[in-house]
mmCIF file of C-alpha atoms and ligand atoms in Angstrom:
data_model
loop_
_atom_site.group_PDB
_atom_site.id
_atom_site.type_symbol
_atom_site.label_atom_id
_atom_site.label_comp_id
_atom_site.label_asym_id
_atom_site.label_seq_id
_atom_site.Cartn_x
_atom_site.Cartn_y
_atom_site.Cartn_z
ATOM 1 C CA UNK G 310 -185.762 29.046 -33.763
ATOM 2 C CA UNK G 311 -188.408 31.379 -32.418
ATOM 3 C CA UNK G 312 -187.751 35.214 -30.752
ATOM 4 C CA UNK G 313 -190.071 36.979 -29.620
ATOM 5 C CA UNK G 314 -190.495 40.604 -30.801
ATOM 6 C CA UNK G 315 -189.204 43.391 -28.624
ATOM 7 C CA UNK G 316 -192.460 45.724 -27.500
ATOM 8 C CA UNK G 317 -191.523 49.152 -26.541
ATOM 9 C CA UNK G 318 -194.380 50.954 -24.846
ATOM 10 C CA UNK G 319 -195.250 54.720 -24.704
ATOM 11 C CA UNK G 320 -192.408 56.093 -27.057
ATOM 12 C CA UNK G 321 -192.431 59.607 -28.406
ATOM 13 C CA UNK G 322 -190.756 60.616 -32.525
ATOM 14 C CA UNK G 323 -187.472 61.140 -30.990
ATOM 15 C CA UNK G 324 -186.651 57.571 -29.210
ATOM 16 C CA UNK G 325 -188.063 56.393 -32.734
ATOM 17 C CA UNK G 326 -185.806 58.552 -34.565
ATOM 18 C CA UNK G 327 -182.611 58.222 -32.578
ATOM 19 C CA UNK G 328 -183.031 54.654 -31.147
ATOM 20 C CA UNK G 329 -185.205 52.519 -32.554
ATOM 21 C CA UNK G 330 -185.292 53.118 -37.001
ATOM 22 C CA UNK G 331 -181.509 53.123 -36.860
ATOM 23 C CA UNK G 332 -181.276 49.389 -35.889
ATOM 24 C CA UNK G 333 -183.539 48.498 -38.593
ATOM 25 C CA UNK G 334 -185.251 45.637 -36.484
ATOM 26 C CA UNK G 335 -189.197 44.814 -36.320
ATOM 27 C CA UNK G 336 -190.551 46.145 -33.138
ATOM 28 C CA UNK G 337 -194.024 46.179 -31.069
ATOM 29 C CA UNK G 338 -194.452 49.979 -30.410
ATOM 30 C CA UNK G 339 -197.150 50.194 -27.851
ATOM 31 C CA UNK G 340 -199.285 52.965 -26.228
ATOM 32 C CA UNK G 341 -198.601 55.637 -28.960
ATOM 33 C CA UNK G 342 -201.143 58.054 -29.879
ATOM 34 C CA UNK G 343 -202.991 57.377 -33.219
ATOM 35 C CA UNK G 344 -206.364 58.913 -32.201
ATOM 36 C CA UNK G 345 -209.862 57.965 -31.722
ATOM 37 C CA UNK G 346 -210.242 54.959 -34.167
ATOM 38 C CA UNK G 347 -209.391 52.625 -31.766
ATOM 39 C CA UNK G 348 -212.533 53.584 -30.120
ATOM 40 C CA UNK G 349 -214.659 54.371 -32.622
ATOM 41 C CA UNK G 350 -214.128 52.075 -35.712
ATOM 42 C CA UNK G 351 -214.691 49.293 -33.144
ATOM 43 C CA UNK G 352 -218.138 49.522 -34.235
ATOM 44 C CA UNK G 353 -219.042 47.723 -36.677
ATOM 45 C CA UNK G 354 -221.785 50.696 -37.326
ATOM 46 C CA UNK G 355 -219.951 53.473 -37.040
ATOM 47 C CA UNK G 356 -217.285 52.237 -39.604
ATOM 48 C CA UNK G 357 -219.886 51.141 -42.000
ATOM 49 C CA UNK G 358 -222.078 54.510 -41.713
ATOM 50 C CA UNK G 359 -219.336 56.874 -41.708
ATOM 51 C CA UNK G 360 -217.238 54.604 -44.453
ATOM 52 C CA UNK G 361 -220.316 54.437 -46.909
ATOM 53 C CA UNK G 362 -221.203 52.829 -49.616
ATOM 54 C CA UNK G 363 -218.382 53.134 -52.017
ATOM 55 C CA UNK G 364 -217.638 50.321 -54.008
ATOM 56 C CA UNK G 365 -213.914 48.163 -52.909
ATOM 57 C CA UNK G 366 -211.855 44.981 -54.458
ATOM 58 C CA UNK G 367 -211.686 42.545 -51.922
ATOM 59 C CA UNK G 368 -210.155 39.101 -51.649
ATOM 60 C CA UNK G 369 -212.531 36.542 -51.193
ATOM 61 C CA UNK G 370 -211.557 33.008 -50.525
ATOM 62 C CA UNK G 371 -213.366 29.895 -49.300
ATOM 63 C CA UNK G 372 -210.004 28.484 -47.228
ATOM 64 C CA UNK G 373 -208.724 31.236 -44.669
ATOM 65 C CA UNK G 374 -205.274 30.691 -45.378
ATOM 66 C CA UNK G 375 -204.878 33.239 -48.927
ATOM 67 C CA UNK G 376 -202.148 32.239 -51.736
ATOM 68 C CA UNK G 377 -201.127 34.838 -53.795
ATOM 69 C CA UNK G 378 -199.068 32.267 -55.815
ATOM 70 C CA UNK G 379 -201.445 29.195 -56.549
ATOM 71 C CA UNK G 380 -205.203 32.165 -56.599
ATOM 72 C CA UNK G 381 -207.189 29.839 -53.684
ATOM 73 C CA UNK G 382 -209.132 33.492 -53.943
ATOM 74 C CA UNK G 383 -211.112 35.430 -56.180
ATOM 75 C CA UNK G 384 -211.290 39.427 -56.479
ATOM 76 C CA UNK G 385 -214.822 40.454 -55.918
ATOM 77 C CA UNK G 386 -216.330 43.960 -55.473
ATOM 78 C CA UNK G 387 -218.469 44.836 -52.821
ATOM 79 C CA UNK G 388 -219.809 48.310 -51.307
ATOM 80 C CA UNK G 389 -217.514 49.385 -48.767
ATOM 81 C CA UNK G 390 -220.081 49.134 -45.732
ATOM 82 C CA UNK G 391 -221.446 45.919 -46.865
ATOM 83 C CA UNK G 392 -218.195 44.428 -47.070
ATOM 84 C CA UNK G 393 -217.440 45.168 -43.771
ATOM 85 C CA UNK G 394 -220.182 43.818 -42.236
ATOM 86 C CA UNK G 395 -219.232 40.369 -44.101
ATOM 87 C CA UNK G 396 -216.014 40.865 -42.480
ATOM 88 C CA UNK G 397 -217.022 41.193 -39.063
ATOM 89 C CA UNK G 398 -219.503 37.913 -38.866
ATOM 90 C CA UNK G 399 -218.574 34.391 -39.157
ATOM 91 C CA UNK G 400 -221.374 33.110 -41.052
ATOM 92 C CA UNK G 401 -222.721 35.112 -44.395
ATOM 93 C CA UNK G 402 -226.385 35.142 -45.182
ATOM 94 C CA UNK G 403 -225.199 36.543 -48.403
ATOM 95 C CA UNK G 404 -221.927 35.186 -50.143
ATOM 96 C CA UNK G 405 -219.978 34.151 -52.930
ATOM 97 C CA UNK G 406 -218.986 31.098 -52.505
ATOM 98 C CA UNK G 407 -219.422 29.381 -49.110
ATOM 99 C CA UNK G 408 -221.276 31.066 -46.093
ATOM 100 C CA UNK G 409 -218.352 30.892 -43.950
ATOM 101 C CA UNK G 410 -215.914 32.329 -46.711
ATOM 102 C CA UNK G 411 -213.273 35.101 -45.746
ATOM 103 C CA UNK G 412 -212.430 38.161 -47.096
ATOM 104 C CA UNK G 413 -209.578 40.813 -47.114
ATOM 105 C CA UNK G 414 -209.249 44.223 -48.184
ATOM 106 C CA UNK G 415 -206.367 45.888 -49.460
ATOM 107 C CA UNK G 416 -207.284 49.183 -50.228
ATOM 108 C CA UNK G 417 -206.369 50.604 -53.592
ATOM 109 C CA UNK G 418 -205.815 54.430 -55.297
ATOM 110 C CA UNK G 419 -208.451 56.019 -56.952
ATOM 111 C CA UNK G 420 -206.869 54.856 -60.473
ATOM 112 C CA UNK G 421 -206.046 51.437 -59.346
ATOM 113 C CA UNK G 422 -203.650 50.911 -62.191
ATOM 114 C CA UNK G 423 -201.823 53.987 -61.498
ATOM 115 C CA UNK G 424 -202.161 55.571 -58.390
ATOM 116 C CA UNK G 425 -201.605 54.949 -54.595
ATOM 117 C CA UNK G 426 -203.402 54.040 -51.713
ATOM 118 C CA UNK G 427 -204.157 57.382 -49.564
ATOM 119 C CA UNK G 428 -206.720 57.031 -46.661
ATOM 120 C CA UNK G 429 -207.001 60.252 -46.617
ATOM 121 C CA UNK G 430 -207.977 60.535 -50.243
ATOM 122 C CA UNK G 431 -210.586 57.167 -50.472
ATOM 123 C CA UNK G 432 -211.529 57.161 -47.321
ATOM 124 C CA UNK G 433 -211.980 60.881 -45.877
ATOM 125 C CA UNK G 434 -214.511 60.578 -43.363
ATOM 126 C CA UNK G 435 -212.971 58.036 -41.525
ATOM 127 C CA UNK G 436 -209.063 59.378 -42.193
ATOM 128 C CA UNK G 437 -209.761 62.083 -39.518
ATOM 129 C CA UNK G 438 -210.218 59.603 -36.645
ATOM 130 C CA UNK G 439 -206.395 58.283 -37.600
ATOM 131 C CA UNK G 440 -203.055 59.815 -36.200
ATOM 132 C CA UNK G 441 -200.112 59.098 -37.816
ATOM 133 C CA UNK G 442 -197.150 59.289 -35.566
ATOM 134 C CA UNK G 443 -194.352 61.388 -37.072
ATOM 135 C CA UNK G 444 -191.800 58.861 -37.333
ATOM 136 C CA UNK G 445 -190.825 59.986 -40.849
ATOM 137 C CA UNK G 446 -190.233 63.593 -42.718
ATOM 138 C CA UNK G 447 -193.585 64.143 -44.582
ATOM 139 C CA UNK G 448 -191.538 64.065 -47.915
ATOM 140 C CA UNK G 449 -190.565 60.426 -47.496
ATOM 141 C CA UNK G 450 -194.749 59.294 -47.324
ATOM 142 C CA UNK G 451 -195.895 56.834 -49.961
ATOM 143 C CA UNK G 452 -198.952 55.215 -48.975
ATOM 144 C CA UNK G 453 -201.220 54.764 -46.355
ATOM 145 C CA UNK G 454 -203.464 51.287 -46.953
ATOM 146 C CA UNK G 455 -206.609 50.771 -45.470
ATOM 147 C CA UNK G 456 -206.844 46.547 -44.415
ATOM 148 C CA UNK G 457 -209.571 44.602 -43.266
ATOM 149 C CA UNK G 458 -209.980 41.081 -42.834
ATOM 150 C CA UNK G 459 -211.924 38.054 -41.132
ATOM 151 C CA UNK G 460 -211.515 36.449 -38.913
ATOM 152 C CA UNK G 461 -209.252 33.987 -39.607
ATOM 153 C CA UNK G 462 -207.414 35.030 -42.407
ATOM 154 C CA UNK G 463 -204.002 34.804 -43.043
ATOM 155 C CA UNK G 464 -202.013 36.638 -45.606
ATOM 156 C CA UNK G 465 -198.775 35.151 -47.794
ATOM 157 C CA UNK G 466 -195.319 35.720 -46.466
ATOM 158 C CA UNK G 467 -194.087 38.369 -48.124
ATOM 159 C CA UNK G 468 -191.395 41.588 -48.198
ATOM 160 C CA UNK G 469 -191.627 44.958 -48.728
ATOM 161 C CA UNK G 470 -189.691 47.917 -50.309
ATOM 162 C CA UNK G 471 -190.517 50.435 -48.140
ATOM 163 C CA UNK G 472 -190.474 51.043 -44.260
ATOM 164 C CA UNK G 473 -193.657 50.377 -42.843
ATOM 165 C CA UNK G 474 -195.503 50.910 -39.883
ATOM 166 C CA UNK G 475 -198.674 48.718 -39.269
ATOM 167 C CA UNK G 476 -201.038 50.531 -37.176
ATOM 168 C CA UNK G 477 -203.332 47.664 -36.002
ATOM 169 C CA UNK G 478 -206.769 49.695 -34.730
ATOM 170 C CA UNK G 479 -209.047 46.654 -34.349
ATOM 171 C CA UNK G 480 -208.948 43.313 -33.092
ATOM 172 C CA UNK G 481 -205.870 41.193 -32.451
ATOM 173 C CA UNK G 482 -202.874 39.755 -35.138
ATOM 174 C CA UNK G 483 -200.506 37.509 -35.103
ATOM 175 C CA UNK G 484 -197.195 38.496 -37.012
ATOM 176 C CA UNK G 485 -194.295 36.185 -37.954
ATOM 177 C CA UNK G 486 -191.676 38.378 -39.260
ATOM 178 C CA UNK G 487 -188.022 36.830 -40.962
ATOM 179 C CA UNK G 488 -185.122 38.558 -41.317
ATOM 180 C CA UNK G 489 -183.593 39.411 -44.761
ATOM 181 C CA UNK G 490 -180.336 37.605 -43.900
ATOM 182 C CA UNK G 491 -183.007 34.864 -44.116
ATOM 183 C CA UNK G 492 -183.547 35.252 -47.833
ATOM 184 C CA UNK G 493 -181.869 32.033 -49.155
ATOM 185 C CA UNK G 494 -184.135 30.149 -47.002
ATOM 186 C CA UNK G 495 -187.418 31.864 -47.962
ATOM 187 C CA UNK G 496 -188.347 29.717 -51.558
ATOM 188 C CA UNK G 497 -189.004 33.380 -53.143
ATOM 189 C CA UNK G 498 -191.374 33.543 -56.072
ATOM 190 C CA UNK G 499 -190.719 37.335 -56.530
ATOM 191 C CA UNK G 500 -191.220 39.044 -53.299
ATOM 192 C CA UNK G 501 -193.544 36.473 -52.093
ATOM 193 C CA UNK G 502 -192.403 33.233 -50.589
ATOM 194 C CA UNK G 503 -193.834 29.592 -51.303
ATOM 195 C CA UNK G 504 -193.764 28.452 -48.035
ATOM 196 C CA UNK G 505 -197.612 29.150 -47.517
ATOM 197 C CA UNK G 506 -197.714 27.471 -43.957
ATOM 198 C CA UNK G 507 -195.164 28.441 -42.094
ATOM 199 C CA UNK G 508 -196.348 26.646 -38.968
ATOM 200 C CA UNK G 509 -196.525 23.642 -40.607
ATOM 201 C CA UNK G 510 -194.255 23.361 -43.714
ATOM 202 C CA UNK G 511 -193.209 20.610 -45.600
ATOM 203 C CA UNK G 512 -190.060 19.688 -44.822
ATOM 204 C CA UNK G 513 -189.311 17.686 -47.892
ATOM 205 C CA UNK G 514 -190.286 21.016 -50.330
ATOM 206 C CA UNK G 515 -188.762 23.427 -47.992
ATOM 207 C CA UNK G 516 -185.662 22.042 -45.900
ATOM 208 C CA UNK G 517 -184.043 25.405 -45.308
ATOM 209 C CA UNK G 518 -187.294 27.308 -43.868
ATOM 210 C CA UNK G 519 -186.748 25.121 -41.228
ATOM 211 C CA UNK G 520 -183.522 26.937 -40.410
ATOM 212 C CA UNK G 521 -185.099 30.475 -40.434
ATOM 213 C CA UNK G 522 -185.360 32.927 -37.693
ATOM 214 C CA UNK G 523 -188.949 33.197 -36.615
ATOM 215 C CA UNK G 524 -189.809 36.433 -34.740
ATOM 216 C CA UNK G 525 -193.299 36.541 -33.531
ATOM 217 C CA UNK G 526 -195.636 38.631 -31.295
ATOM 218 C CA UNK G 527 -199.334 39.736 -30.940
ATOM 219 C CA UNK G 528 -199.812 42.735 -32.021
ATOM 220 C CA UNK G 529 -203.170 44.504 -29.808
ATOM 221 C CA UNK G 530 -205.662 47.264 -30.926
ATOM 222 C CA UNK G 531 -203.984 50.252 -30.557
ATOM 223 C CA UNK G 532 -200.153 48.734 -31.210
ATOM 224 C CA UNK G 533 -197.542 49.736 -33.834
ATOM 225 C CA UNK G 534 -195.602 46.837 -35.357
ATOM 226 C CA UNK G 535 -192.266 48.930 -37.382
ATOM 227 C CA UNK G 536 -191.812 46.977 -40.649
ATOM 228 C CA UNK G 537 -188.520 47.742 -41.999
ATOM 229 C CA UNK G 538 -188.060 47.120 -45.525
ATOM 230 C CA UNK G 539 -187.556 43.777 -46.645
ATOM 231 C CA UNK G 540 -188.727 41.862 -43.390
ATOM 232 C CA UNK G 541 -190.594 39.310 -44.718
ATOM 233 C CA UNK G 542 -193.731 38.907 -42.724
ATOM 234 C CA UNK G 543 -197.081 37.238 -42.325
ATOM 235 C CA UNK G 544 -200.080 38.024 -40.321
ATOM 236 C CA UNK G 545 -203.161 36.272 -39.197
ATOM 237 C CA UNK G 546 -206.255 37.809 -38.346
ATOM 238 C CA UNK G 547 -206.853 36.680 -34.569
ATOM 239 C CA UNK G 548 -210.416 38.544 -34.811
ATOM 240 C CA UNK G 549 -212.362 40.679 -37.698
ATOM 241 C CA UNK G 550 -209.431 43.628 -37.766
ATOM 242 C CA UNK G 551 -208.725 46.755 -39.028
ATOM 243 C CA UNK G 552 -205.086 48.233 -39.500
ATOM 244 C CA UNK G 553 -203.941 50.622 -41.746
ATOM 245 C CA UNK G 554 -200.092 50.496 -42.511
ATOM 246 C CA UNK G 555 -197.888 53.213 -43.514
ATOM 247 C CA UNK G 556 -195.170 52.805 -46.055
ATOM 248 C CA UNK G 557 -192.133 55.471 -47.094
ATOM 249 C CA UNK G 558 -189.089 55.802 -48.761
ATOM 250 C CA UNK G 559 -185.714 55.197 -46.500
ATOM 251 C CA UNK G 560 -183.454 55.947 -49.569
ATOM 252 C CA UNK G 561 -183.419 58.474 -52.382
ATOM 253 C CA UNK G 562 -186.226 58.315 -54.645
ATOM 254 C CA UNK G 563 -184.206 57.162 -57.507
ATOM 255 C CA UNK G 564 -184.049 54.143 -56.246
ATOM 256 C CA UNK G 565 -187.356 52.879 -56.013
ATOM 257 C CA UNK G 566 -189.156 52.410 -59.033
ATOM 258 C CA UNK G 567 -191.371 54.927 -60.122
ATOM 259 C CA UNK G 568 -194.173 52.807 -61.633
ATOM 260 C CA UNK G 569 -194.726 51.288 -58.221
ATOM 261 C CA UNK G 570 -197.816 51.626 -56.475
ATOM 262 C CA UNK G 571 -197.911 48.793 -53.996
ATOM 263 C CA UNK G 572 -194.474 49.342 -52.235
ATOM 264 C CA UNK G 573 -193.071 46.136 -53.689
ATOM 265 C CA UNK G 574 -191.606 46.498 -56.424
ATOM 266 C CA UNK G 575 -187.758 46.035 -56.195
ATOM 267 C CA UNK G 576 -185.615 48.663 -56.198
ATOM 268 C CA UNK G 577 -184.038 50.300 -59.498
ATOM 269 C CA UNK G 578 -180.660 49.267 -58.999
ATOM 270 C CA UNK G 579 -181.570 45.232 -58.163
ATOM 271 C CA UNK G 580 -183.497 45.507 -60.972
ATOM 272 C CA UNK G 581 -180.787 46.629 -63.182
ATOM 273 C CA UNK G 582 -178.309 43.676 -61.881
ATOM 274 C CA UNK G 583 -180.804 41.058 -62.670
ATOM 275 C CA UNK G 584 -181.061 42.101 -66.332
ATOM 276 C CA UNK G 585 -176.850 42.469 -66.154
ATOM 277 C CA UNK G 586 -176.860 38.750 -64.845
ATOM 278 C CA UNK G 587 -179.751 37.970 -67.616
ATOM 279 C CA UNK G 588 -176.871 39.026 -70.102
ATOM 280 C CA UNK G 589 -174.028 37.318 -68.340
ATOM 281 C CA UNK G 590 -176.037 33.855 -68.293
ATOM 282 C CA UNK G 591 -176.900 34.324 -71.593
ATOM 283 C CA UNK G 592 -173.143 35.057 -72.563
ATOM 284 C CA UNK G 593 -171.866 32.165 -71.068
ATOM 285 C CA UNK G 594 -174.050 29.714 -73.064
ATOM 286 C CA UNK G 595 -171.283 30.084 -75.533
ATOM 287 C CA UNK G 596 -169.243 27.656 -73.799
ATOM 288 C CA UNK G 597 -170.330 23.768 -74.154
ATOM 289 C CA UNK G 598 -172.123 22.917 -70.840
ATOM 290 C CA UNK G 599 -169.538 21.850 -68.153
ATOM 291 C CA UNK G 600 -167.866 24.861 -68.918
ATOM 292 C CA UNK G 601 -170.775 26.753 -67.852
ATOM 293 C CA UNK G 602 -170.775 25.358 -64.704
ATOM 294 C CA UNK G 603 -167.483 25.667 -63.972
ATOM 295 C CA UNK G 604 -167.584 29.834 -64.828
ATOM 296 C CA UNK G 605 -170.989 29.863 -63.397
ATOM 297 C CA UNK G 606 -169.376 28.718 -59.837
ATOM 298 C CA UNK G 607 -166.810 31.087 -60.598
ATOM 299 C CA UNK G 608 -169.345 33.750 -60.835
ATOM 300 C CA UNK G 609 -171.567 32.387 -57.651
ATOM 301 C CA UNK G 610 -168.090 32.302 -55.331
ATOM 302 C CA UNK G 611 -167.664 36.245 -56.314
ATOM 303 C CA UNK G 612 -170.599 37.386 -55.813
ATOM 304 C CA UNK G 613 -170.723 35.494 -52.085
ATOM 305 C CA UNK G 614 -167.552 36.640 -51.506
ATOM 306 C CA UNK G 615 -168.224 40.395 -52.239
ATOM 307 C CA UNK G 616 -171.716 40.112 -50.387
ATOM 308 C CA UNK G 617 -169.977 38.834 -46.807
ATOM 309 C CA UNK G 618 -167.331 41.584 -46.897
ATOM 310 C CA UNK G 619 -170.470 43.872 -47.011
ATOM 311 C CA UNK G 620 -171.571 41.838 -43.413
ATOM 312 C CA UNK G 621 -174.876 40.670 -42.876
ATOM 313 C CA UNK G 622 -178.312 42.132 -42.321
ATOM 314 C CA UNK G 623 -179.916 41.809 -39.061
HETATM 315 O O1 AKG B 725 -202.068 43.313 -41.728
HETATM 316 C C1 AKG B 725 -202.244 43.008 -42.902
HETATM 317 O O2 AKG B 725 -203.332 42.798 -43.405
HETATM 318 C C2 AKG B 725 -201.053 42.854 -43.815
HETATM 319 C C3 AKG B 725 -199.976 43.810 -43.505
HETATM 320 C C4 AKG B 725 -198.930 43.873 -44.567
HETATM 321 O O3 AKG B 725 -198.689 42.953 -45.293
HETATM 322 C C5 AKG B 725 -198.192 45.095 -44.714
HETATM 323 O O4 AKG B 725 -198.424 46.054 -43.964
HETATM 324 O O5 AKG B 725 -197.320 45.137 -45.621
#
């Protein structure tokens, strides 16, 4: 079943704040100030001789359609302004693999190993031209991620941690977007899902995708899609674009893990269950095999049990 996503035009914090975060549901915010980079990055010049030449990881891939789970892509590095150019033509007269091959930035931190993405920090002559709205209390910021892709390209279903608001600045994306009360029918290899075309899968691998709650919409230069944590979503590139999403911390700090740097990593106290369970598996293996199953049912019809009474996500 397909819904289309709700688009809210010309919004201020407030309605944000009071009306829209609490409901914790993906919306299309439209006509909301982020400053000039909707004009100016749509050059192709200005963003590549005001962005320079630094040097960025990109995703390159000869197949538009990117895989985190089976690597149909390479990570190659490329000056910044070259790689944008790349991005922004079909056809390559200089390439890795193919001529027609796509790429896809995910900007990093300065340390990519250890620190986060911060436009403001790699990017600083173009971070000016961007207006965050002030949807969140400065204290709650984590990252802000430059993205660029192809046309073309489309990007593995996947959730986030954190809240997240995709500021699309450039050319137009398509975004499928599944609830978290979806998650049993997902096929989750970690926060990623196998399912790698969801217009098309395979009914025979994936049975219960077909059940899943599709929410789609266009997002336009100059629109806001609100990501709250653990949507799953996936975009296509509809054109060359250029977002730059915004994630940050709904709960306390303690519970996100402090090594992450991406805004995926689960949160501290999942994390802690999953090692309990690791034990409690591992304990039951005393028993001789059917009584495994039989405790291990036990153990499944608690844990449902105690998850309904909590109700269900949106
Ligand atoms: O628009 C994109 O390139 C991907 C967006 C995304 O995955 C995110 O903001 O978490």
């Amino acid at each position: 079943m397909t819904f289309l996503l709700d688009v809210v035009s010309n919004i201020d914090a407030s309605v944000f704040i009071e009306h829209i975060y609490p409901k914790r549901r993906p919306v299309i915010l439209r006509g909301v100030d982020i400053g000039q980079c909707v004009d100016k990055w749509r050059s192709v010049n200005y963003l590549t001789t005001k962005g320079g030449g630094m040097p960025v990881k990109i995703h390159v891939s000869a197949t538009p359609q990117m895989d985190f789970i089976n690597k149909n892509f390479t990570y190659k590095s490329l000056p910044f302004d070259k790689f944008v150019q790349r991005a922004s033509e079909d056809e390559h007269e200089e390439f890795f693999e193919t001529k027609t091959e796509s790429y896809y930035l995910r900007a990093l931190g300065d340390d990519p190993r250890k620190d986060k993405a911060d436009i403001h920090q790699q990017f600083p002559q173009l971070a000016d031209d961007i207006q965050f709205p002030k949807f969140f209390p400065p204290d709650k910021f984590f990252s802000s991620v430059f993205r660029i892709a192809s046309k073309g390209t489309q990007l593995w279903t996947h959730y986030d941690v954190m809240d997240n608001l995709l500021i699309q600045v450039v050319g137009r994306k398509r975004v499928i977007l599944y609830s978290p009360a979806d998650v049993d029918k997902m096929y989750l290899n970690g926060d990623k899902s196998e399912v790698l075309d969801v217009d098309n899968p395979d009914p025979e691998r994936f049975p219960k995708f077909l059940e899943a709650h599709r929410h789609e919409g266009i997002l336009e230069p100059g629109d806001i899609l609100f990501i709250p944590a653990l949507w799953f979503h996936n975009v296509i590139y509809k054109d060359y674009g250029v977002a730059v999403n915004v994630f940050w911390k709904h709960l306390n700090d303690s519970q996100y893990d402090h090594r992450d740097i991406y805004g995926n990593k689960d949160h501290v106290p999942f994390s802690r269950a999953q090692q309990i369970l690791d034990r409690a598996l591992k304990t039951l293996e005393e028993l001789p095999e059917e009584y495994q199953s039989f405790y291990g049912h036990r153990l499944i019809s608690r844990i449902e049990r105690k998850v309904l009474q909590k109700g269900k996500p949106p």
